[in-house]
mmCIF file of C-alpha atoms and ligand atoms in Angstrom:
data_model
loop_
_atom_site.group_PDB
_atom_site.id
_atom_site.type_symbol
_atom_site.label_atom_id
_atom_site.label_comp_id
_atom_site.label_asym_id
_atom_site.label_seq_id
_atom_site.Cartn_x
_atom_site.Cartn_y
_atom_site.Cartn_z
ATOM 1 C CA MET A 37 37.909 -61.696 15.543
ATOM 2 C CA ALA A 38 39.938 -58.479 15.985
ATOM 3 C CA PRO A 39 41.279 -57.079 12.701
ATOM 4 C CA SER A 40 44.951 -57.736 11.960
ATOM 5 C CA SER A 41 47.605 -55.026 11.500
ATOM 6 C CA ASP A 42 49.979 -57.368 9.693
ATOM 7 C CA VAL A 43 51.202 -55.385 6.675
ATOM 8 C CA THR A 44 52.933 -58.356 4.993
ATOM 9 C CA LYS A 45 49.800 -60.457 5.280
ATOM 10 C CA PHE A 46 47.698 -57.635 3.771
ATOM 11 C CA GLN A 47 50.201 -57.069 0.965
ATOM 12 C CA SER A 48 50.012 -60.796 0.070
ATOM 13 C CA ILE A 49 46.250 -60.288 -0.389
ATOM 14 C CA LEU A 50 46.867 -57.228 -2.578
ATOM 15 C CA GLN A 51 49.219 -59.400 -4.695
ATOM 16 C CA LYS A 52 46.281 -61.627 -5.643
ATOM 17 C CA SER A 53 43.584 -58.903 -5.816
ATOM 18 C CA ARG A 54 41.727 -57.983 -9.029
ATOM 19 C CA HIS A 55 39.427 -55.076 -8.081
ATOM 20 C CA ILE A 56 40.424 -52.666 -5.308
ATOM 21 C CA ILE A 57 38.268 -49.751 -4.166
ATOM 22 C CA ALA A 58 39.205 -47.069 -1.655
ATOM 23 C CA ILE A 59 36.451 -45.255 0.258
ATOM 24 C CA ALA A 60 37.811 -42.000 1.673
ATOM 25 C CA GLY A 61 36.573 -39.373 4.103
ATOM 26 C CA ALA A 62 37.703 -36.173 5.768
ATOM 27 C CA GLY A 63 40.639 -37.855 7.558
ATOM 28 C CA LEU A 64 42.354 -38.175 4.165
ATOM 29 C CA SER A 65 42.617 -34.360 3.981
ATOM 30 C CA ALA A 66 43.250 -33.688 7.676
ATOM 31 C CA ALA A 67 47.022 -33.425 7.142
ATOM 32 C CA SER A 68 46.347 -30.799 4.456
ATOM 33 C CA GLY A 69 44.849 -28.542 7.134
ATOM 34 C CA ILE A 70 41.198 -29.159 6.315
ATOM 35 C CA PRO A 71 39.134 -29.722 9.487
ATOM 36 C CA THR A 72 37.228 -33.002 9.677
ATOM 37 C CA PHE A 73 33.522 -33.058 10.459
ATOM 38 C CA ARG A 74 33.201 -34.997 13.676
ATOM 39 C CA GLY A 75 36.664 -34.837 15.237
ATOM 40 C CA SER A 76 37.693 -32.652 18.185
ATOM 41 C CA ASP A 77 38.197 -29.726 15.767
ATOM 42 C CA GLY A 78 35.201 -30.887 13.768
ATOM 43 C CA LEU A 79 33.254 -28.628 11.442
ATOM 44 C CA TRP A 80 29.969 -29.942 12.672
ATOM 45 C CA LEU A 81 30.943 -29.267 16.311
ATOM 46 C CA ASN A 82 29.559 -25.747 16.161
ATOM 47 C CA TYR A 83 26.816 -26.361 13.657
ATOM 48 C CA THR A 84 24.059 -28.857 13.173
ATOM 49 C CA LEU A 85 23.846 -30.616 9.856
ATOM 50 C CA SER A 86 20.235 -29.655 9.333
ATOM 51 C CA ASP A 87 21.137 -25.943 9.679
ATOM 52 C CA LEU A 88 23.693 -26.106 6.918
ATOM 53 C CA ALA A 89 23.857 -29.221 4.763
ATOM 54 C CA THR A 90 20.295 -29.872 3.572
ATOM 55 C CA PRO A 91 18.201 -28.393 0.729
ATOM 56 C CA ARG A 92 15.724 -27.143 3.325
ATOM 57 C CA ALA A 93 18.488 -25.244 5.172
ATOM 58 C CA PHE A 94 19.493 -23.553 1.931
ATOM 59 C CA ARG A 95 15.936 -22.583 1.087
ATOM 60 C CA LYS A 96 15.455 -21.198 4.599
ATOM 61 C CA ASN A 97 18.737 -19.280 4.931
ATOM 62 C CA PRO A 98 20.920 -19.246 1.791
ATOM 63 C CA SER A 99 23.001 -16.384 3.231
ATOM 64 C CA LYS A 100 24.078 -18.508 6.247
ATOM 65 C CA VAL A 101 24.684 -21.641 4.177
ATOM 66 C CA TRP A 102 26.771 -19.735 1.610
ATOM 67 C CA GLN A 103 28.931 -18.243 4.400
ATOM 68 C CA PHE A 104 29.670 -21.758 5.672
ATOM 69 C CA TYR A 105 30.638 -22.983 2.214
ATOM 70 C CA HIS A 106 32.610 -19.827 1.435
ATOM 71 C CA TYR A 107 34.582 -20.458 4.654
ATOM 72 C CA ARG A 108 35.340 -24.026 3.553
ATOM 73 C CA ARG A 109 36.242 -22.889 0.047
ATOM 74 C CA GLU A 110 38.729 -20.400 1.460
ATOM 75 C CA ILE A 111 40.411 -23.149 3.533
ATOM 76 C CA ALA A 112 40.380 -25.823 0.828
ATOM 77 C CA GLY A 113 41.506 -23.325 -1.835
ATOM 78 C CA LYS A 114 44.798 -22.828 0.043
ATOM 79 C CA ALA A 115 45.323 -26.528 0.894
ATOM 80 C CA LEU A 116 47.818 -28.826 -0.836
ATOM 81 C CA PRO A 117 47.728 -32.615 -1.225
ATOM 82 C CA ASN A 118 49.455 -34.522 1.601
ATOM 83 C CA PRO A 119 51.399 -37.850 1.486
ATOM 84 C CA ALA A 120 48.120 -39.797 1.781
ATOM 85 C CA HIS A 121 46.735 -38.174 -1.391
ATOM 86 C CA ILE A 122 50.095 -38.761 -3.081
ATOM 87 C CA ALA A 123 50.190 -42.428 -2.074
ATOM 88 C CA LEU A 124 46.683 -42.974 -3.501
ATOM 89 C CA ALA A 125 47.541 -41.042 -6.684
ATOM 90 C CA LEU A 126 50.662 -43.186 -7.223
ATOM 91 C CA PHE A 127 48.767 -46.381 -6.401
ATOM 92 C CA SER A 128 46.119 -45.409 -8.956
ATOM 93 C CA GLN A 129 48.759 -45.761 -11.709
ATOM 94 C CA PRO A 130 49.144 -49.428 -12.875
ATOM 95 C CA ASP A 131 52.908 -49.103 -13.408
ATOM 96 C CA GLN A 132 53.300 -47.679 -9.863
ATOM 97 C CA ARG A 133 51.381 -50.530 -8.193
ATOM 98 C CA LYS A 134 52.644 -53.407 -10.316
ATOM 99 C CA GLU A 135 54.890 -54.747 -7.513
ATOM 100 C CA ILE A 136 52.146 -54.555 -4.861
ATOM 101 C CA ALA A 137 48.970 -55.391 -6.829
ATOM 102 C CA PRO A 138 50.034 -56.553 -10.324
ATOM 103 C CA ASP A 139 46.625 -57.763 -11.537
ATOM 104 C CA ALA A 140 44.298 -55.275 -9.860
ATOM 105 C CA GLU A 141 42.200 -52.378 -11.064
ATOM 106 C CA PHE A 142 41.764 -49.485 -8.653
ATOM 107 C CA THR A 143 39.183 -46.737 -8.069
ATOM 108 C CA LEU A 144 39.043 -44.110 -5.329
ATOM 109 C CA ILE A 145 35.505 -43.272 -4.162
ATOM 110 C CA THR A 146 35.760 -40.145 -2.041
ATOM 111 C CA GLN A 147 33.213 -38.461 0.210
ATOM 112 C CA ASN A 148 35.441 -35.390 0.269
ATOM 113 C CA VAL A 149 34.400 -32.316 -1.660
ATOM 114 C CA ASP A 150 37.767 -30.488 -1.395
ATOM 115 C CA GLY A 151 39.073 -31.734 -4.750
ATOM 116 C CA LEU A 152 42.526 -32.550 -3.329
ATOM 117 C CA SER A 153 42.630 -36.127 -4.650
ATOM 118 C CA VAL A 154 41.883 -34.963 -8.206
ATOM 119 C CA LEU A 155 44.340 -32.035 -7.848
ATOM 120 C CA CYS A 156 47.073 -34.434 -6.668
ATOM 121 C CA SER A 157 46.550 -36.781 -9.624
ATOM 122 C CA GLN A 158 46.551 -33.837 -12.037
ATOM 123 C CA MET A 159 49.808 -32.529 -10.525
ATOM 124 C CA LEU A 160 51.513 -35.933 -10.758
ATOM 125 C CA PHE A 161 49.954 -37.357 -13.926
ATOM 126 C CA PRO A 162 48.595 -34.427 -15.936
ATOM 127 C CA SER A 163 47.769 -36.471 -19.015
ATOM 128 C CA THR A 164 45.758 -39.241 -17.297
ATOM 129 C CA ASP A 165 42.111 -39.283 -16.287
ATOM 130 C CA PRO A 166 42.262 -40.190 -12.559
ATOM 131 C CA PRO A 167 40.124 -43.163 -11.370
ATOM 132 C CA ILE A 168 38.399 -40.981 -8.777
ATOM 133 C CA ILE A 169 34.659 -40.659 -8.050
ATOM 134 C CA GLU A 170 33.618 -37.617 -5.977
ATOM 135 C CA MET A 171 30.344 -39.003 -4.650
ATOM 136 C CA HIS A 172 29.401 -35.958 -2.548
ATOM 137 C CA GLY A 173 30.153 -33.396 -5.239
ATOM 138 C CA ARG A 174 32.642 -30.518 -5.265
ATOM 139 C CA LEU A 175 33.141 -27.389 -3.178
ATOM 140 C CA PHE A 176 34.621 -25.702 -6.260
ATOM 141 C CA GLU A 177 31.553 -26.210 -8.396
ATOM 142 C CA THR A 178 28.283 -24.304 -8.363
ATOM 143 C CA LEU A 179 24.827 -25.506 -9.330
ATOM 144 C CA CYS A 180 22.197 -23.056 -10.573
ATOM 145 C CA THR A 181 18.885 -23.438 -8.719
ATOM 146 C CA GLN A 182 17.087 -22.024 -11.763
ATOM 147 C CA CYS A 183 18.643 -23.440 -14.960
ATOM 148 C CA GLY A 184 20.466 -26.387 -13.348
ATOM 149 C CA ASP A 185 23.802 -25.444 -14.880
ATOM 150 C CA ARG A 186 26.755 -27.034 -13.012
ATOM 151 C CA MET A 187 30.058 -25.239 -13.519
ATOM 152 C CA PRO A 188 33.518 -25.091 -11.948
ATOM 153 C CA ASN A 189 34.242 -22.010 -9.832
ATOM 154 C CA ARG A 190 37.390 -21.404 -7.776
ATOM 155 C CA ASP A 191 36.816 -17.629 -7.362
ATOM 156 C CA SER A 192 37.968 -16.339 -3.972
ATOM 157 C CA PRO A 193 35.645 -14.838 -2.820
ATOM 158 C CA ILE A 194 32.952 -16.327 -5.032
ATOM 159 C CA CYS A 195 31.104 -12.990 -4.776
ATOM 160 C CA PRO A 196 32.006 -9.617 -3.173
ATOM 161 C CA ALA A 197 29.332 -9.830 -0.446
ATOM 162 C CA LEU A 198 30.932 -12.996 1.012
ATOM 163 C CA ALA A 199 34.385 -11.417 1.320
ATOM 164 C CA GLY A 200 35.578 -11.497 4.916
ATOM 165 C CA THR A 201 32.683 -13.585 6.241
ATOM 166 C CA GLU A 202 35.085 -16.494 6.705
ATOM 167 C CA GLU A 203 36.356 -14.622 9.774
ATOM 168 C CA LEU A 204 32.849 -14.627 11.241
ATOM 169 C CA VAL A 205 32.493 -18.376 10.681
ATOM 170 C CA LYS A 206 35.939 -19.008 12.107
ATOM 171 C CA SER A 207 35.115 -17.034 15.274
ATOM 172 C CA HIS A 208 31.603 -18.493 15.458
ATOM 173 C CA ALA A 209 30.277 -14.923 15.334
ATOM 174 C CA LYS A 210 26.755 -14.159 14.056
ATOM 175 C CA GLU A 211 26.739 -14.503 10.294
ATOM 176 C CA ARG A 212 26.193 -11.498 7.997
ATOM 177 C CA GLN A 213 22.727 -10.965 6.509
ATOM 178 C CA ILE A 214 23.440 -11.016 2.771
ATOM 179 C CA SER A 215 20.548 -10.225 0.431
ATOM 180 C CA LEU A 216 19.580 -12.820 -2.207
ATOM 181 C CA GLU A 217 20.701 -10.624 -5.087
ATOM 182 C CA ASP A 218 24.175 -10.230 -3.520
ATOM 183 C CA LEU A 219 24.661 -13.998 -3.162
ATOM 184 C CA PRO A 220 26.354 -15.931 -6.026
ATOM 185 C CA ARG A 221 24.234 -15.606 -9.182
ATOM 186 C CA CYS A 222 24.258 -17.658 -12.385
ATOM 187 C CA PRO A 223 26.142 -15.958 -15.230
ATOM 188 C CA LYS A 224 23.667 -17.542 -17.667
ATOM 189 C CA CYS A 225 20.254 -16.864 -16.141
ATOM 190 C CA ARG A 226 20.955 -14.782 -13.000
ATOM 191 C CA GLY A 227 19.379 -17.568 -10.915
ATOM 192 C CA LEU A 228 20.643 -18.162 -7.347
ATOM 193 C CA LEU A 229 23.641 -20.496 -7.324
ATOM 194 C CA ARG A 230 24.188 -23.199 -4.658
ATOM 195 C CA PRO A 231 27.364 -25.068 -3.728
ATOM 196 C CA GLY A 232 27.914 -28.056 -6.055
ATOM 197 C CA VAL A 233 27.866 -30.563 -3.172
ATOM 198 C CA VAL A 234 25.427 -33.365 -2.232
ATOM 199 C CA TRP A 235 23.466 -32.420 0.881
ATOM 200 C CA PHE A 236 21.752 -34.785 3.291
ATOM 201 C CA GLU A 237 18.497 -36.136 1.896
ATOM 202 C CA GLU A 238 19.903 -35.758 -1.626
ATOM 203 C CA SER A 239 21.022 -38.711 -3.718
ATOM 204 C CA ILE A 240 24.768 -39.227 -4.130
ATOM 205 C CA LEU A 241 26.433 -38.698 -7.518
ATOM 206 C CA HIS A 242 27.520 -41.602 -9.782
ATOM 207 C CA ASP A 243 25.548 -44.100 -7.700
ATOM 208 C CA GLU A 244 25.258 -46.709 -10.488
ATOM 209 C CA GLU A 245 28.969 -46.651 -11.257
ATOM 210 C CA ILE A 246 29.702 -46.906 -7.536
ATOM 211 C CA SER A 247 27.329 -49.861 -7.091
ATOM 212 C CA GLU A 248 29.058 -51.758 -9.907
ATOM 213 C CA LEU A 249 32.497 -51.095 -8.396
ATOM 214 C CA VAL A 250 31.366 -52.143 -4.913
ATOM 215 C CA ASP A 251 29.781 -55.344 -6.301
ATOM 216 C CA GLN A 252 33.019 -56.215 -8.127
ATOM 217 C CA ALA A 253 35.520 -55.285 -5.403
ATOM 218 C CA ASP A 254 37.578 -57.990 -3.685
ATOM 219 C CA VAL A 255 39.449 -55.452 -1.540
ATOM 220 C CA ALA A 256 38.101 -52.268 0.095
ATOM 221 C CA LEU A 257 40.403 -49.685 1.703
ATOM 222 C CA VAL A 258 38.422 -47.508 4.166
ATOM 223 C CA ILE A 259 40.446 -44.340 4.717
ATOM 224 C CA GLY A 260 39.880 -41.520 7.218
ATOM 225 C CA THR A 261 36.136 -41.828 7.607
ATOM 226 C CA SER A 262 33.991 -42.184 10.722
ATOM 227 C CA SER A 263 31.696 -44.367 8.581
ATOM 228 C CA ARG A 264 28.725 -42.416 9.927
ATOM 229 C CA VAL A 265 27.189 -41.321 6.637
ATOM 230 C CA ALA A 266 25.185 -43.522 4.299
ATOM 231 C CA PRO A 267 25.459 -44.897 1.708
ATOM 232 C CA ALA A 268 29.310 -44.586 1.880
ATOM 233 C CA ASN A 269 29.305 -46.444 5.197
ATOM 234 C CA LEU A 270 27.667 -49.501 3.599
ATOM 235 C CA PHE A 271 30.221 -50.162 0.834
ATOM 236 C CA ALA A 272 32.864 -51.957 2.910
ATOM 237 C CA HIS A 273 30.278 -54.117 4.627
ATOM 238 C CA SER A 274 28.976 -55.252 1.256
ATOM 239 C CA VAL A 275 32.531 -56.192 0.138
ATOM 240 C CA ALA A 276 33.036 -58.163 3.379
ATOM 241 C CA GLU A 277 29.702 -59.929 2.874
ATOM 242 C CA ARG A 278 30.957 -61.236 -0.476
ATOM 243 C CA LYS A 279 34.106 -62.548 1.225
ATOM 244 C CA GLY A 280 36.206 -59.606 0.088
ATOM 245 C CA THR A 281 38.917 -58.081 2.305
ATOM 246 C CA VAL A 282 38.356 -54.806 4.185
ATOM 247 C CA ALA A 283 41.249 -52.723 5.533
ATOM 248 C CA VAL A 284 40.636 -49.606 7.649
ATOM 249 C CA PHE A 285 43.180 -46.749 7.827
ATOM 250 C CA ASN A 286 42.154 -44.448 10.683
ATOM 251 C CA THR A 287 43.610 -42.704 13.734
ATOM 252 C CA GLU A 288 40.640 -44.128 15.671
ATOM 253 C CA PRO A 289 39.159 -47.639 15.494
ATOM 254 C CA GLN A 290 36.045 -46.303 13.724
ATOM 255 C CA GLY A 291 34.211 -48.269 11.049
ATOM 256 C CA ILE A 292 36.149 -51.449 11.817
ATOM 257 C CA GLY A 293 33.043 -53.643 12.296
ATOM 258 C CA SER A 294 33.568 -55.580 9.062
ATOM 259 C CA ALA A 295 37.336 -54.992 8.832
ATOM 260 C CA HIS A 296 39.877 -57.816 8.422
ATOM 261 C CA PHE A 297 42.744 -55.341 8.760
ATOM 262 C CA TYR A 298 43.050 -52.138 10.765
ATOM 263 C CA PHE A 299 46.121 -49.931 10.282
ATOM 264 C CA PRO A 300 45.997 -47.428 13.166
ATOM 265 C CA GLY A 301 47.483 -43.956 12.840
ATOM 266 C CA PRO A 302 47.476 -41.033 10.455
ATOM 267 C CA CYS A 303 46.796 -42.246 6.891
ATOM 268 C CA GLU A 304 49.449 -39.834 5.604
ATOM 269 C CA GLN A 305 51.866 -42.237 7.318
ATOM 270 C CA THR A 306 50.158 -45.623 7.008
ATOM 271 C CA LEU A 307 49.097 -45.427 3.341
ATOM 272 C CA PRO A 308 52.599 -44.815 1.847
ATOM 273 C CA ARG A 309 53.989 -47.690 3.933
ATOM 274 C CA VAL A 310 51.220 -50.216 3.340
ATOM 275 C CA LEU A 311 50.344 -49.438 -0.291
ATOM 276 C CA LEU A 312 53.767 -48.551 -1.663
ATOM 277 C CA GLY A 313 56.328 -49.671 0.918
ATOM 278 C CA LYS A 314 57.605 -46.081 1.016
ATOM 279 C CA GLU A 315 58.318 -43.795 3.961
ATOM 280 C CA PRO A 316 55.900 -40.785 4.124
ATOM 281 C CA ASP A 317 58.700 -38.197 4.094
ATOM 282 C CA LYS A 318 59.771 -39.566 0.697
ATOM 283 C CA MET A 319 56.339 -38.588 -0.662
ATOM 284 C CA ASN A 320 56.437 -34.827 -0.172
ATOM 285 C CA GLY A 321 59.341 -34.294 -2.524
ATOM 286 C CA ILE A 322 57.368 -36.036 -5.284
ATOM 287 C CA LEU A 323 54.968 -33.107 -5.669
ATOM 288 C CA GLN A 324 57.816 -30.597 -5.887
ATOM 289 C CA GLN A 325 59.516 -32.548 -8.736
ATOM 290 C CA ASP A 326 58.810 -31.031 -12.159
HETATM 291 C C1 LIG B 148 21.168 -40.485 0.620
HETATM 292 C C2 LIG B 148 28.714 -32.886 1.416
HETATM 293 C C3 LIG B 148 19.245 -41.403 -0.401
HETATM 294 C C4 LIG B 148 28.360 -31.554 1.940
HETATM 295 C C5 LIG B 148 27.996 -34.601 2.950
HETATM 296 C C6 LIG B 148 17.012 -39.653 7.558
HETATM 297 C C7 LIG B 148 16.451 -38.894 6.536
HETATM 298 C C8 LIG B 148 17.062 -38.746 5.315
HETATM 299 C C9 LIG B 148 18.295 -39.360 5.083
HETATM 300 C C10 LIG B 148 18.849 -40.091 6.100
HETATM 301 C C11 LIG B 148 18.232 -40.250 7.336
HETATM 302 N N1 LIG B 148 19.036 -41.029 8.107
HETATM 303 C C12 LIG B 148 20.135 -41.368 7.411
HETATM 304 C C13 LIG B 148 20.018 -40.824 6.186
HETATM 305 C C14 LIG B 148 20.996 -40.925 5.112
HETATM 306 C C15 LIG B 148 21.931 -39.715 5.218
HETATM 307 C C16 LIG B 148 22.877 -39.932 6.369
HETATM 308 O O1 LIG B 148 23.728 -40.820 6.291
HETATM 309 N N2 LIG B 148 22.748 -39.133 7.443
HETATM 310 C C17 LIG B 148 23.668 -39.266 8.567
HETATM 311 C C18 LIG B 148 23.841 -37.916 9.250
HETATM 312 C C19 LIG B 148 23.115 -40.318 9.512
HETATM 313 N N3 LIG B 148 22.648 -39.706 3.958
HETATM 314 C C20 LIG B 148 22.183 -38.968 2.942
HETATM 315 O O2 LIG B 148 21.241 -38.225 3.012
HETATM 316 C C21 LIG B 148 22.935 -39.198 1.632
HETATM 317 N N4 LIG B 148 21.984 -39.421 0.587
HETATM 318 O O3 LIG B 148 21.144 -41.289 1.526
HETATM 319 O O4 LIG B 148 20.373 -40.542 -0.503
HETATM 320 C C22 LIG B 148 18.156 -40.545 0.137
HETATM 321 C C23 LIG B 148 17.593 -39.612 -0.712
HETATM 322 C C24 LIG B 148 16.531 -38.837 -0.234
HETATM 323 C C25 LIG B 148 16.086 -38.979 1.097
HETATM 324 C C26 LIG B 148 16.699 -39.915 1.950
HETATM 325 C C27 LIG B 148 17.744 -40.688 1.474
HETATM 326 C C28 LIG B 148 23.755 -37.973 1.265
HETATM 327 C C29 LIG B 148 24.924 -37.879 2.200
HETATM 328 C C30 LIG B 148 25.862 -36.756 1.747
HETATM 329 C C31 LIG B 148 25.818 -35.637 2.723
HETATM 330 N N5 LIG B 148 26.860 -34.669 2.362
HETATM 331 N N6 LIG B 148 28.911 -33.726 2.575
HETATM 332 C C32 LIG B 148 29.501 -30.995 2.736
HETATM 333 O O5 LIG B 148 30.611 -31.577 2.744
HETATM 334 O O6 LIG B 148 29.276 -29.941 3.335
HETATM 335 S S1 LIG B 148 28.363 -35.685 4.213
HETATM 336 C C33 LIG B 148 29.749 -35.198 5.065
HETATM 337 O O7 LIG B 148 30.006 -36.295 5.970
HETATM 338 C C34 LIG B 148 31.022 -35.085 4.224
HETATM 339 O O8 LIG B 148 30.878 -35.392 2.862
HETATM 340 C C35 LIG B 148 31.912 -36.139 4.862
HETATM 341 O O9 LIG B 148 32.784 -36.684 3.975
HETATM 342 C C36 LIG B 148 30.902 -37.115 5.275
HETATM 343 C C37 LIG B 148 31.366 -38.248 6.154
HETATM 344 O O10 LIG B 148 32.159 -37.715 7.161
HETATM 345 P P1 LIG B 148 33.677 -38.248 7.218
HETATM 346 O O11 LIG B 148 34.321 -37.983 5.901
HETATM 347 O O12 LIG B 148 33.688 -39.655 7.691
HETATM 348 O O13 LIG B 148 34.324 -37.259 8.250
HETATM 349 P P2 LIG B 148 34.277 -37.364 9.843
HETATM 350 O O14 LIG B 148 34.787 -36.071 10.388
HETATM 351 O O15 LIG B 148 32.963 -37.900 10.280
HETATM 352 O O16 LIG B 148 35.345 -38.511 10.196
HETATM 353 C C38 LIG B 148 36.730 -38.269 9.951
HETATM 354 C C39 LIG B 148 37.439 -39.568 10.273
HETATM 355 O O17 LIG B 148 38.805 -39.442 9.964
HETATM 356 C C40 LIG B 148 37.359 -39.968 11.749
HETATM 357 O O18 LIG B 148 37.082 -41.353 11.820
HETATM 358 C C41 LIG B 148 38.778 -39.684 12.274
HETATM 359 O O19 LIG B 148 39.143 -40.603 13.274
HETATM 360 C C42 LIG B 148 39.598 -39.917 11.033
HETATM 361 N N7 LIG B 148 40.860 -39.187 10.940
HETATM 362 C C43 LIG B 148 41.124 -37.902 11.314
HETATM 363 N N8 LIG B 148 42.394 -37.587 10.954
HETATM 364 C C44 LIG B 148 42.911 -38.685 10.329
HETATM 365 C C45 LIG B 148 41.943 -39.706 10.325
HETATM 366 N N9 LIG B 148 42.155 -40.925 9.786
HETATM 367 C C46 LIG B 148 43.369 -41.152 9.232
HETATM 368 N N10 LIG B 148 44.349 -40.222 9.191
HETATM 369 C C47 LIG B 148 44.164 -38.985 9.723
HETATM 370 N N11 LIG B 148 45.165 -38.083 9.664
HETATM 371 ZN ZN1 LIG B 149 21.251 -20.487 -14.303
#
């Protein structure tokens, strides 16, 4: 049966829900100016995953991989949360969702590494610990390949040798050959740093916590993801298998196989309406308020 787009019907399910999870992907940050992976402007269009987002790729050519991540850091570092991030941040606060889902707990499980969901929650609710799990790690963290130290790093550029290489990536020009010692180095042990993200063929972060949440969920919101990457693309199916409700928010009918609801269109418009009954343009002002 085709998924419904009946907002009132979905909101009556939220009224009775107890454990809601949201599974988000690159479409959540599209309106913030961050390119998605597989869309028409997709990041992976000009690159192959195995050249850039695997441990083997990094071992083979850390200079090329760092230029790709530096490019993404430079974009994400200038990006601001959009109404979709704001809607999820508001919904994550029990007092903000008490009309829509009075008895439910909520957790956002995001595949995104841009940090915008956490930033949005910190801007709106600085004293709360946001219910957000960043399962694919963080662009603005580094991991030392020698001592294993994981630390936050928002330096732009992260090291002098990477300065300006974002223009090469943007224009798909041949990347610069940067020597190992000029790549980001660990302040503790001088080891080579890597981006603090989860690459393909690496295990996701917080997998036990995620499994518990997925097993408990009676509603799954699937937001702005092509549902192409495992294990994130299995969560909604598992909720549907246990007779939970799955609602997809996507500009394209992707990942709707186990969906009961599909809200077509940009999530920066559909999420404020469906989750909070608010118009998207009312959301922007919220960030500007002191
Ligand atoms: C794992 C971090 C166990 C880095 C990412 C063979 C060998 C080994 C493994 C595998 C294999 N086959 C399959 C696997 C598993 C593999 C996998 O799934 N591969 C894929 C390519 C088939 N997965 C893994 O390896 C995972 N680990 O399985 O561990 C294991 C351990 C050892 C060995 C084997 C297995 C790790 C996966 C994590 C990879 N890291 N990113 C980085 O970001 O650079 S994945 C990358 O893709 C991003 O994180 C991204 O989030 C993710 C998913 O992409 P989407 O977010 O969905 O983005 P996309 O562009 O695809 O779609 C955007 C959507 O938004 C579209 O639908 C579009 O319509 C929509 N949209 C656009 N605008 C809007 C919108 N919607 C609403 N509103 C809008 N405005
Ligand atoms: Zn180190």
